[in-house]
Amino acid sequence: MKLGTILDMSEFGDLHGGDVVAEALDRKWIENFAEGQYVYRAPWVRVLRRLQSEILDRAYANDFEEWLFPRLIPRQALDDFRLSQYAPELLVPAGVNGDQVLDPVQCISLYHLMRGRQLSLDELPLRIVETLGGWTWRNEYSADLDGPIKAREFLRVEHVFFGTREQVRATRGQVRQTLTDLLSGWGLSWQVVAAEGCMEIPSLVEAQDDAETADEVPVQDIEVPLSSNRPDRARPGWADHFDERFDLREISGCSAEGTHQTESFHITAEGQELWSGCCGIGLNRLVVAYLYQHGFDAALKELDA
């Protein structure tokens, strides 16, 4: 299936618009701290907490357990996840001897914990949601930084799941539907497209090329309108689906990844081929989208209602 193929979408209504990042800085909802980093003050955090809480409530209703993951990742886990092979430019070294990396994707800890385990069939599907571990870090280039829309440290709610192929695809579909239902409930416009993951792993590229149905697409992005102070911002070459009326950006990537990670970490299931998947949602981008759709004053009134 062609990258950028629109798989689902809402109606795109009127937007409040404006440059959310500039207005947030002017109102002191956020303040510059260092390049790619901000201090987020009380009004921003109130909006974020409300949206985060509703995402978690839906995750609990979908039988996800909330865990808490470390954010310092051993090199072995990074190598087995294949980030050091396919996306080394994202990595921020850390640790006393520089032998760890600040977590760039928020699910490696779980794979490392589960390394070598065999899951029983009554444990499947295993569904875990995580957010309390804090920041996700990526070594973004200075030219690519775009306020909280693209920063070096950002917050997410991450869903990770293991199961049979059917269970993983069903869980991915359920989480994606839950998130788009929440976006609609918040009055936000959205679309879902066939997309790339954060790494060009050959097995995923092949699965993307071979996909004939939406369910077979390994990575599906949920995109929402956001403002940006960089109208010339580079877009991926496959992104000819973008609407020039506004800046559509990925707010969530939902994947049904197959067996490449479970095989790499030697995680198995009794008598079954074990798949894994994940679906994260960027909380700071979500706040930007909410403010871009509704405006700052309306957001405050909603919180005080």
PDB file of C-alpha atoms in Angstrom:
ATOM      1  CA  MET A   1       0.000   0.000   0.000  1.00  0.00           C
ATOM      2  CA  LYS A   2       1.287   3.466  -0.858  1.00  0.00           C
ATOM      3  CA  LEU A   3       2.650   5.510   2.022  1.00  0.00           C
ATOM      4  CA  GLY A   4       0.320   8.401   2.795  1.00  0.00           C
ATOM      5  CA  THR A   5      -2.826   6.498   1.811  1.00  0.00           C
ATOM      6  CA  ILE A   6      -5.665   7.881   3.937  1.00  0.00           C
ATOM      7  CA  LEU A   7      -7.259   5.012   5.854  1.00  0.00           C
ATOM      8  CA  ASP A   8      -9.832   6.955   7.865  1.00  0.00           C
ATOM      9  CA  MET A   9     -10.660  10.575   8.630  1.00  0.00           C
ATOM     10  CA  SER A  10     -13.046  12.924  10.361  1.00  0.00           C
ATOM     11  CA  GLU A  11     -14.583  16.037   8.903  1.00  0.00           C
ATOM     12  CA  PHE A  12     -12.299  19.047   9.039  1.00  0.00           C
ATOM     13  CA  GLY A  13     -14.217  21.942  10.522  1.00  0.00           C
ATOM     14  CA  ASP A  14     -13.283  25.482  11.444  1.00  0.00           C
ATOM     15  CA  LEU A  15     -10.097  26.028  13.417  1.00  0.00           C
ATOM     16  CA  HIS A  16      -9.258  28.797  15.848  1.00  0.00           C
ATOM     17  CA  GLY A  17      -5.824  28.856  14.230  1.00  0.00           C
ATOM     18  CA  GLY A  18      -2.927  31.139  15.065  1.00  0.00           C
ATOM     19  CA  ASP A  19       0.624  30.362  16.080  1.00  0.00           C
ATOM     20  CA  VAL A  20       0.092  28.330  19.237  1.00  0.00           C
ATOM     21  CA  VAL A  21       3.770  28.169  20.172  1.00  0.00           C
ATOM     22  CA  ALA A  22       4.251  31.930  19.891  1.00  0.00           C
ATOM     23  CA  GLU A  23       1.062  32.628  21.861  1.00  0.00           C
ATOM     24  CA  ALA A  24       1.977  30.096  24.540  1.00  0.00           C
ATOM     25  CA  LEU A  25       5.340  31.803  24.988  1.00  0.00           C
ATOM     26  CA  ASP A  26       3.706  35.239  25.032  1.00  0.00           C
ATOM     27  CA  ARG A  27       1.151  34.147  27.635  1.00  0.00           C
ATOM     28  CA  LYS A  28       3.922  32.353  29.586  1.00  0.00           C
ATOM     29  CA  TRP A  29       2.105  29.041  29.447  1.00  0.00           C
ATOM     30  CA  ILE A  30       5.530  27.737  28.437  1.00  0.00           C
ATOM     31  CA  GLU A  31       8.981  29.272  28.834  1.00  0.00           C
ATOM     32  CA  ASN A  32      12.220  28.593  26.988  1.00  0.00           C
ATOM     33  CA  PHE A  33      14.720  26.641  29.061  1.00  0.00           C
ATOM     34  CA  ALA A  34      17.387  25.442  26.607  1.00  0.00           C
ATOM     35  CA  GLU A  35      17.421  24.470  22.947  1.00  0.00           C
ATOM     36  CA  GLY A  36      14.609  21.966  22.438  1.00  0.00           C
ATOM     37  CA  GLN A  37      13.520  22.177  26.092  1.00  0.00           C
ATOM     38  CA  TYR A  38      10.793  24.148  27.866  1.00  0.00           C
ATOM     39  CA  VAL A  39       9.314  24.711  31.269  1.00  0.00           C
ATOM     40  CA  TYR A  40       5.581  24.047  31.041  1.00  0.00           C
ATOM     41  CA  ARG A  41       3.627  26.178  33.474  1.00  0.00           C
ATOM     42  CA  ALA A  42       0.317  25.583  35.242  1.00  0.00           C
ATOM     43  CA  PRO A  43      -2.262  26.331  32.477  1.00  0.00           C
ATOM     44  CA  TRP A  44      -0.449  24.121  29.944  1.00  0.00           C
ATOM     45  CA  VAL A  45      -0.086  21.329  32.487  1.00  0.00           C
ATOM     46  CA  ARG A  46      -3.780  21.540  33.402  1.00  0.00           C
ATOM     47  CA  VAL A  47      -4.769  20.980  29.768  1.00  0.00           C
ATOM     48  CA  LEU A  48      -2.211  18.185  29.397  1.00  0.00           C
ATOM     49  CA  ARG A  49      -3.297  16.410  32.585  1.00  0.00           C
ATOM     50  CA  ARG A  50      -6.943  16.450  31.570  1.00  0.00           C
ATOM     51  CA  LEU A  51      -6.219  14.934  28.163  1.00  0.00           C
ATOM     52  CA  GLN A  52      -3.726  12.437  29.594  1.00  0.00           C
ATOM     53  CA  SER A  53      -6.223  11.329  32.243  1.00  0.00           C
ATOM     54  CA  GLU A  54      -8.909  10.589  29.663  1.00  0.00           C
ATOM     55  CA  ILE A  55      -6.460   8.560  27.554  1.00  0.00           C
ATOM     56  CA  LEU A  56      -5.497   6.498  30.606  1.00  0.00           C
ATOM     57  CA  ASP A  57      -9.131   5.974  31.600  1.00  0.00           C
ATOM     58  CA  ARG A  58      -9.839   4.540  28.152  1.00  0.00           C
ATOM     59  CA  ALA A  59      -6.722   2.347  28.357  1.00  0.00           C
ATOM     60  CA  TYR A  60      -7.939   0.884  31.666  1.00  0.00           C
ATOM     61  CA  ALA A  61     -11.357   0.246  30.111  1.00  0.00           C
ATOM     62  CA  ASN A  62      -9.577  -1.620  27.291  1.00  0.00           C
ATOM     63  CA  ASP A  63      -7.873  -3.924  29.848  1.00  0.00           C
ATOM     64  CA  PHE A  64      -4.447  -2.286  29.778  1.00  0.00           C
ATOM     65  CA  GLU A  65      -2.349  -2.448  32.942  1.00  0.00           C
ATOM     66  CA  GLU A  66      -0.350   0.666  33.821  1.00  0.00           C
ATOM     67  CA  TRP A  67       3.334  -0.009  34.425  1.00  0.00           C
ATOM     68  CA  LEU A  68       6.299   2.304  35.024  1.00  0.00           C
ATOM     69  CA  PHE A  69       9.407   1.936  32.829  1.00  0.00           C
ATOM     70  CA  PRO A  70      13.029   3.060  33.333  1.00  0.00           C
ATOM     71  CA  ARG A  71      14.328   5.709  30.952  1.00  0.00           C
ATOM     72  CA  LEU A  72      18.046   4.783  31.012  1.00  0.00           C
ATOM     73  CA  ILE A  73      18.412   2.040  28.411  1.00  0.00           C
ATOM     74  CA  PRO A  74      21.324  -0.451  28.318  1.00  0.00           C
ATOM     75  CA  ARG A  75      23.228  -0.632  25.040  1.00  0.00           C
ATOM     76  CA  GLN A  76      22.347  -4.308  24.609  1.00  0.00           C
ATOM     77  CA  ALA A  77      18.641  -3.487  24.629  1.00  0.00           C
ATOM     78  CA  LEU A  78      19.211  -0.664  22.169  1.00  0.00           C
ATOM     79  CA  ASP A  79      21.170  -2.927  19.824  1.00  0.00           C
ATOM     80  CA  ASP A  80      18.561  -5.701  19.961  1.00  0.00           C
ATOM     81  CA  PHE A  81      15.784  -3.169  19.313  1.00  0.00           C
ATOM     82  CA  ARG A  82      17.936  -2.125  16.335  1.00  0.00           C
ATOM     83  CA  LEU A  83      17.788   1.594  16.940  1.00  0.00           C
ATOM     84  CA  SER A  84      21.589   1.717  16.971  1.00  0.00           C
ATOM     85  CA  GLN A  85      21.517   0.128  13.516  1.00  0.00           C
ATOM     86  CA  TYR A  86      18.609   1.912  11.822  1.00  0.00           C
ATOM     87  CA  ALA A  87      18.252   5.265  13.647  1.00  0.00           C
ATOM     88  CA  PRO A  88      21.498   6.078  15.511  1.00  0.00           C
ATOM     89  CA  GLU A  89      21.016   9.788  14.919  1.00  0.00           C
ATOM     90  CA  LEU A  90      18.160   9.824  17.464  1.00  0.00           C
ATOM     91  CA  LEU A  91      20.254   8.621  20.385  1.00  0.00           C
ATOM     92  CA  VAL A  92      21.367  10.662  23.396  1.00  0.00           C
ATOM     93  CA  PRO A  93      24.185   8.898  25.323  1.00  0.00           C
ATOM     94  CA  ALA A  94      23.879   8.801  29.112  1.00  0.00           C
ATOM     95  CA  GLY A  95      24.960   6.857  32.181  1.00  0.00           C
ATOM     96  CA  VAL A  96      28.023   7.099  34.385  1.00  0.00           C
ATOM     97  CA  ASN A  97      30.301   5.585  31.740  1.00  0.00           C
ATOM     98  CA  GLY A  98      28.262   6.630  28.716  1.00  0.00           C
ATOM     99  CA  ASP A  99      27.129   3.019  28.335  1.00  0.00           C
ATOM    100  CA  GLN A 100      23.409   3.783  28.381  1.00  0.00           C
ATOM    101  CA  VAL A 101      21.054   5.875  26.255  1.00  0.00           C
ATOM    102  CA  LEU A 102      18.120   8.105  27.188  1.00  0.00           C
ATOM    103  CA  ASP A 103      14.984   6.333  26.006  1.00  0.00           C
ATOM    104  CA  PRO A 104      13.932   7.536  22.516  1.00  0.00           C
ATOM    105  CA  VAL A 105      10.834   5.350  22.018  1.00  0.00           C
ATOM    106  CA  GLN A 106       9.417   4.409  25.462  1.00  0.00           C
ATOM    107  CA  CYS A 107       8.920   0.675  24.958  1.00  0.00           C
ATOM    108  CA  ILE A 108      12.463  -0.749  24.873  1.00  0.00           C
ATOM    109  CA  SER A 109      12.441  -1.285  28.638  1.00  0.00           C
ATOM    110  CA  LEU A 110       9.572  -3.752  28.344  1.00  0.00           C
ATOM    111  CA  TYR A 111      11.251  -5.783  25.621  1.00  0.00           C
ATOM    112  CA  HIS A 112      14.466  -5.895  27.667  1.00  0.00           C
ATOM    113  CA  LEU A 113      12.537  -6.997  30.767  1.00  0.00           C
ATOM    114  CA  MET A 114      10.736  -9.746  28.828  1.00  0.00           C
ATOM    115  CA  ARG A 115      13.920 -11.014  27.154  1.00  0.00           C
ATOM    116  CA  GLY A 116      14.006 -14.814  26.916  1.00  0.00           C
ATOM    117  CA  ARG A 117      10.580 -15.346  28.493  1.00  0.00           C
ATOM    118  CA  GLN A 118       7.866 -17.676  27.284  1.00  0.00           C
ATOM    119  CA  LEU A 119       4.362 -16.327  27.769  1.00  0.00           C
ATOM    120  CA  SER A 120       1.514 -18.682  28.494  1.00  0.00           C
ATOM    121  CA  LEU A 121      -1.588 -18.480  26.348  1.00  0.00           C
ATOM    122  CA  ASP A 122      -3.689 -17.278  29.287  1.00  0.00           C
ATOM    123  CA  GLU A 123      -1.408 -14.214  29.579  1.00  0.00           C
ATOM    124  CA  LEU A 124      -2.256 -13.123  26.032  1.00  0.00           C
ATOM    125  CA  PRO A 125      -2.952 -10.560  24.897  1.00  0.00           C
ATOM    126  CA  LEU A 126      -0.609  -8.753  27.292  1.00  0.00           C
ATOM    127  CA  ARG A 127      -1.548  -5.054  27.278  1.00  0.00           C
ATOM    128  CA  ILE A 128       0.514  -2.410  29.069  1.00  0.00           C
ATOM    129  CA  VAL A 129       0.233   1.396  29.127  1.00  0.00           C
ATOM    130  CA  GLU A 130       3.023   3.652  30.406  1.00  0.00           C
ATOM    131  CA  THR A 131       3.471   7.375  30.971  1.00  0.00           C
ATOM    132  CA  LEU A 132       4.823   8.010  34.476  1.00  0.00           C
ATOM    133  CA  GLY A 133       8.458   7.316  33.549  1.00  0.00           C
ATOM    134  CA  GLY A 134       8.645  10.853  32.217  1.00  0.00           C
ATOM    135  CA  TRP A 135      10.356  12.382  29.229  1.00  0.00           C
ATOM    136  CA  THR A 136      11.182  10.681  25.957  1.00  0.00           C
ATOM    137  CA  TRP A 137      14.451  12.005  24.491  1.00  0.00           C
ATOM    138  CA  ARG A 138      15.570  12.323  20.872  1.00  0.00           C
ATOM    139  CA  ASN A 139      18.624  14.059  19.486  1.00  0.00           C
ATOM    140  CA  GLU A 140      16.750  16.255  17.023  1.00  0.00           C
ATOM    141  CA  TYR A 141      18.785  18.573  14.820  1.00  0.00           C
ATOM    142  CA  SER A 142      18.556  22.280  15.649  1.00  0.00           C
ATOM    143  CA  ALA A 143      17.068  23.089  12.238  1.00  0.00           C
ATOM    144  CA  ASP A 144      14.215  20.623  12.848  1.00  0.00           C
ATOM    145  CA  LEU A 145      13.160  21.939  16.269  1.00  0.00           C
ATOM    146  CA  ASP A 146       9.708  23.498  16.292  1.00  0.00           C
ATOM    147  CA  GLY A 147       8.688  24.418  19.828  1.00  0.00           C
ATOM    148  CA  PRO A 148       6.811  21.671  21.731  1.00  0.00           C
ATOM    149  CA  ILE A 149       5.738  20.295  18.335  1.00  0.00           C
ATOM    150  CA  LYS A 150       9.249  18.899  17.764  1.00  0.00           C
ATOM    151  CA  ALA A 151      11.440  19.124  20.852  1.00  0.00           C
ATOM    152  CA  ARG A 152      14.356  17.144  22.247  1.00  0.00           C
ATOM    153  CA  GLU A 153      12.332  15.964  25.242  1.00  0.00           C
ATOM    154  CA  PHE A 154       8.613  15.304  25.136  1.00  0.00           C
ATOM    155  CA  LEU A 155       5.837  13.425  26.952  1.00  0.00           C
ATOM    156  CA  ARG A 156       3.772  10.529  25.646  1.00  0.00           C
ATOM    157  CA  VAL A 157       1.298   7.874  26.693  1.00  0.00           C
ATOM    158  CA  GLU A 158       2.630   4.592  25.308  1.00  0.00           C
ATOM    159  CA  HIS A 159       0.558   1.451  24.742  1.00  0.00           C
ATOM    160  CA  VAL A 160       2.573  -1.770  24.229  1.00  0.00           C
ATOM    161  CA  PHE A 161       1.015  -5.169  23.573  1.00  0.00           C
ATOM    162  CA  PHE A 162       1.920  -8.801  22.872  1.00  0.00           C
ATOM    163  CA  GLY A 163      -0.219 -11.561  21.417  1.00  0.00           C
ATOM    164  CA  THR A 164      -0.998 -13.619  18.354  1.00  0.00           C
ATOM    165  CA  ARG A 165      -1.157 -11.847  15.014  1.00  0.00           C
ATOM    166  CA  GLU A 166      -4.924 -11.556  15.306  1.00  0.00           C
ATOM    167  CA  GLN A 167      -4.749 -10.282  18.893  1.00  0.00           C
ATOM    168  CA  VAL A 168      -2.108  -7.648  18.099  1.00  0.00           C
ATOM    169  CA  ARG A 169      -3.936  -6.352  15.049  1.00  0.00           C
ATOM    170  CA  ALA A 170      -7.206  -6.268  16.992  1.00  0.00           C
ATOM    171  CA  THR A 171      -5.567  -4.445  19.910  1.00  0.00           C
ATOM    172  CA  ARG A 172      -3.934  -1.921  17.570  1.00  0.00           C
ATOM    173  CA  GLY A 173      -7.297  -1.284  15.938  1.00  0.00           C
ATOM    174  CA  GLN A 174      -9.024  -0.892  19.296  1.00  0.00           C
ATOM    175  CA  VAL A 175      -6.432   1.572  20.617  1.00  0.00           C
ATOM    176  CA  ARG A 176      -6.456   3.561  17.384  1.00  0.00           C
ATOM    177  CA  GLN A 177     -10.262   3.741  17.415  1.00  0.00           C
ATOM    178  CA  THR A 178     -10.213   4.768  21.061  1.00  0.00           C
ATOM    179  CA  LEU A 179      -7.796   7.611  20.308  1.00  0.00           C
ATOM    180  CA  THR A 180      -9.716   8.893  17.292  1.00  0.00           C
ATOM    181  CA  ASP A 181     -12.956   8.723  19.309  1.00  0.00           C
ATOM    182  CA  LEU A 182     -11.285  10.825  22.011  1.00  0.00           C
ATOM    183  CA  LEU A 183     -10.053  13.340  19.421  1.00  0.00           C
ATOM    184  CA  SER A 184     -13.578  13.639  18.019  1.00  0.00           C
ATOM    185  CA  GLY A 185     -14.962  14.023  21.540  1.00  0.00           C
ATOM    186  CA  TRP A 186     -12.524  16.897  22.120  1.00  0.00           C
ATOM    187  CA  GLY A 187     -13.674  18.513  18.893  1.00  0.00           C
ATOM    188  CA  LEU A 188     -10.384  17.827  17.089  1.00  0.00           C
ATOM    189  CA  SER A 189     -10.130  16.990  13.394  1.00  0.00           C
ATOM    190  CA  TRP A 190      -7.977  14.002  12.434  1.00  0.00           C
ATOM    191  CA  GLN A 191      -6.990  11.544   9.722  1.00  0.00           C
ATOM    192  CA  VAL A 192      -5.252   8.143   9.743  1.00  0.00           C
ATOM    193  CA  VAL A 193      -2.639   7.356   7.091  1.00  0.00           C
ATOM    194  CA  ALA A 194      -0.335   4.494   6.116  1.00  0.00           C
ATOM    195  CA  ALA A 195       3.030   5.666   7.393  1.00  0.00           C
ATOM    196  CA  GLU A 196       6.648   4.881   8.193  1.00  0.00           C
ATOM    197  CA  GLY A 197       7.883   3.932  11.637  1.00  0.00           C
ATOM    198  CA  CYS A 198      10.802   5.626  13.374  1.00  0.00           C
ATOM    199  CA  MET A 199      13.107   3.027  11.758  1.00  0.00           C
ATOM    200  CA  GLU A 200      13.194   1.621   8.226  1.00  0.00           C
ATOM    201  CA  ILE A 201      13.379  -2.013   9.306  1.00  0.00           C
ATOM    202  CA  PRO A 202      13.330  -4.180   6.155  1.00  0.00           C
ATOM    203  CA  SER A 203      10.564  -6.480   7.426  1.00  0.00           C
ATOM    204  CA  LEU A 204       8.286  -3.499   8.082  1.00  0.00           C
ATOM    205  CA  VAL A 205       9.079  -1.911   4.717  1.00  0.00           C
ATOM    206  CA  GLU A 206       8.234  -5.201   3.002  1.00  0.00           C
ATOM    207  CA  ALA A 207       5.004  -5.568   5.008  1.00  0.00           C
ATOM    208  CA  GLN A 208       4.044  -2.002   4.070  1.00  0.00           C
ATOM    209  CA  ASP A 209       4.668  -2.637   0.377  1.00  0.00           C
ATOM    210  CA  ASP A 210       2.700  -5.905   0.458  1.00  0.00           C
ATOM    211  CA  ALA A 211      -0.274  -4.606   2.483  1.00  0.00           C
ATOM    212  CA  GLU A 212      -3.577  -4.800   0.609  1.00  0.00           C
ATOM    213  CA  THR A 213      -5.897  -3.879   3.485  1.00  0.00           C
ATOM    214  CA  ALA A 214      -5.700  -1.312   6.276  1.00  0.00           C
ATOM    215  CA  ASP A 215      -5.383  -4.107   8.839  1.00  0.00           C
ATOM    216  CA  GLU A 216      -2.215  -5.338   7.091  1.00  0.00           C
ATOM    217  CA  VAL A 217      -0.520  -1.909   7.169  1.00  0.00           C
ATOM    218  CA  PRO A 218       2.154  -2.227   9.881  1.00  0.00           C
ATOM    219  CA  VAL A 219       2.319   1.447  10.882  1.00  0.00           C
ATOM    220  CA  GLN A 220      -0.663   3.806  10.918  1.00  0.00           C
ATOM    221  CA  ASP A 221      -0.248   7.452  11.901  1.00  0.00           C
ATOM    222  CA  ILE A 222      -3.007   9.600  13.381  1.00  0.00           C
ATOM    223  CA  GLU A 223      -2.522  13.159  12.153  1.00  0.00           C
ATOM    224  CA  VAL A 224      -4.107  16.375  13.406  1.00  0.00           C
ATOM    225  CA  PRO A 225      -3.894  20.040  12.366  1.00  0.00           C
ATOM    226  CA  LEU A 226      -1.185  21.941  14.246  1.00  0.00           C
ATOM    227  CA  SER A 227       0.227  25.419  13.889  1.00  0.00           C
ATOM    228  CA  SER A 228       3.903  25.865  13.211  1.00  0.00           C
ATOM    229  CA  ASN A 229       6.149  28.907  13.077  1.00  0.00           C
ATOM    230  CA  ARG A 230       8.044  27.175  10.258  1.00  0.00           C
ATOM    231  CA  PRO A 231       5.736  27.106   7.209  1.00  0.00           C
ATOM    232  CA  ASP A 232       8.654  25.820   5.088  1.00  0.00           C
ATOM    233  CA  ARG A 233       9.113  22.799   7.363  1.00  0.00           C
ATOM    234  CA  ALA A 234      10.335  19.757   5.442  1.00  0.00           C
ATOM    235  CA  ARG A 235       7.816  16.980   4.897  1.00  0.00           C
ATOM    236  CA  PRO A 236       8.589  13.359   4.024  1.00  0.00           C
ATOM    237  CA  GLY A 237       8.658  12.645   0.325  1.00  0.00           C
ATOM    238  CA  TRP A 238       5.619  10.365   0.500  1.00  0.00           C
ATOM    239  CA  ALA A 239       3.439  12.979   2.244  1.00  0.00           C
ATOM    240  CA  ASP A 240       1.437  14.184  -0.751  1.00  0.00           C
ATOM    241  CA  HIS A 241      -1.772  13.692   1.238  1.00  0.00           C
ATOM    242  CA  PHE A 242      -1.256  16.829   3.338  1.00  0.00           C
ATOM    243  CA  ASP A 243      -3.850  19.576   3.217  1.00  0.00           C
ATOM    244  CA  GLU A 244      -2.197  22.930   2.540  1.00  0.00           C
ATOM    245  CA  ARG A 245      -4.820  24.786   4.605  1.00  0.00           C
ATOM    246  CA  PHE A 246      -3.024  23.809   7.780  1.00  0.00           C
ATOM    247  CA  ASP A 247      -0.032  21.912   9.086  1.00  0.00           C
ATOM    248  CA  LEU A 248      -1.019  18.279   9.589  1.00  0.00           C
ATOM    249  CA  ARG A 249       1.378  16.452  11.884  1.00  0.00           C
ATOM    250  CA  GLU A 250       1.573  12.987  13.366  1.00  0.00           C
ATOM    251  CA  ILE A 251       0.211  12.886  16.901  1.00  0.00           C
ATOM    252  CA  SER A 252       0.246   9.112  17.262  1.00  0.00           C
ATOM    253  CA  GLY A 253       1.863   6.148  15.560  1.00  0.00           C
ATOM    254  CA  CYS A 254      -0.016   2.860  15.910  1.00  0.00           C
ATOM    255  CA  SER A 255       1.833  -0.280  14.871  1.00  0.00           C
ATOM    256  CA  ALA A 256       1.258  -4.007  14.574  1.00  0.00           C
ATOM    257  CA  GLU A 257       4.912  -4.902  14.128  1.00  0.00           C
ATOM    258  CA  GLY A 258       4.918  -8.635  13.577  1.00  0.00           C
ATOM    259  CA  THR A 259       7.654 -10.791  15.088  1.00  0.00           C
ATOM    260  CA  HIS A 260      10.836  -8.788  14.443  1.00  0.00           C
ATOM    261  CA  GLN A 261      11.115  -7.492  18.035  1.00  0.00           C
ATOM    262  CA  THR A 262       9.904 -10.616  19.808  1.00  0.00           C
ATOM    263  CA  GLU A 263      12.391 -12.690  17.824  1.00  0.00           C
ATOM    264  CA  SER A 264      15.200 -10.228  18.487  1.00  0.00           C
ATOM    265  CA  PHE A 265      14.584 -10.399  22.251  1.00  0.00           C
ATOM    266  CA  HIS A 266      13.751 -14.149  22.189  1.00  0.00           C
ATOM    267  CA  ILE A 267      10.266 -13.638  23.632  1.00  0.00           C
ATOM    268  CA  THR A 268       7.951 -16.531  22.788  1.00  0.00           C
ATOM    269  CA  ALA A 269       4.493 -17.943  23.479  1.00  0.00           C
ATOM    270  CA  GLU A 270       3.416 -21.527  23.983  1.00  0.00           C
ATOM    271  CA  GLY A 271       2.710 -23.030  20.575  1.00  0.00           C
ATOM    272  CA  GLN A 272       2.029 -19.631  18.975  1.00  0.00           C
ATOM    273  CA  GLU A 273       3.891 -17.111  16.833  1.00  0.00           C
ATOM    274  CA  LEU A 274       4.218 -14.079  19.116  1.00  0.00           C
ATOM    275  CA  TRP A 275       3.615 -10.618  17.679  1.00  0.00           C
ATOM    276  CA  SER A 276       4.008  -7.237  19.345  1.00  0.00           C
ATOM    277  CA  GLY A 277       2.735  -3.752  18.697  1.00  0.00           C
ATOM    278  CA  CYS A 278       2.657  -0.278  20.200  1.00  0.00           C
ATOM    279  CA  CYS A 279       0.725   2.939  20.003  1.00  0.00           C
ATOM    280  CA  GLY A 280       2.000   6.156  21.552  1.00  0.00           C
ATOM    281  CA  ILE A 281       0.374   9.571  21.638  1.00  0.00           C
ATOM    282  CA  GLY A 282       2.416  12.752  22.028  1.00  0.00           C
ATOM    283  CA  LEU A 283       0.937  14.800  24.866  1.00  0.00           C
ATOM    284  CA  ASN A 284       2.552  18.149  24.072  1.00  0.00           C
ATOM    285  CA  ARG A 285       1.481  17.895  20.431  1.00  0.00           C
ATOM    286  CA  LEU A 286      -1.984  16.982  21.688  1.00  0.00           C
ATOM    287  CA  VAL A 287      -2.105  20.182  23.759  1.00  0.00           C
ATOM    288  CA  VAL A 288      -0.951  22.200  20.735  1.00  0.00           C
ATOM    289  CA  ALA A 289      -3.689  20.589  18.630  1.00  0.00           C
ATOM    290  CA  TYR A 290      -6.312  21.336  21.277  1.00  0.00           C
ATOM    291  CA  LEU A 291      -5.271  24.993  21.515  1.00  0.00           C
ATOM    292  CA  TYR A 292      -5.046  25.319  17.724  1.00  0.00           C
ATOM    293  CA  GLN A 293      -8.592  23.978  17.386  1.00  0.00           C
ATOM    294  CA  HIS A 294     -10.212  25.864  20.269  1.00  0.00           C
ATOM    295  CA  GLY A 295      -7.956  28.723  21.361  1.00  0.00           C
ATOM    296  CA  PHE A 296      -6.433  29.495  24.747  1.00  0.00           C
ATOM    297  CA  ASP A 297      -9.369  31.286  26.333  1.00  0.00           C
ATOM    298  CA  ALA A 298     -11.871  28.567  25.385  1.00  0.00           C
ATOM    299  CA  ALA A 299      -9.506  25.928  26.777  1.00  0.00           C
ATOM    300  CA  LEU A 300      -9.370  27.725  30.125  1.00  0.00           C
ATOM    301  CA  LYS A 301     -13.151  28.087  30.248  1.00  0.00           C
ATOM    302  CA  GLU A 302     -13.521  24.357  29.558  1.00  0.00           C
ATOM    303  CA  LEU A 303     -11.160  23.559  32.433  1.00  0.00           C
ATOM    304  CA  ASP A 304     -13.054  25.854  34.801  1.00  0.00           C
ATOM    305  CA  ALA A 305     -16.484  24.533  33.786  1.00  0.00           C
TER     306      ALA A 305
END
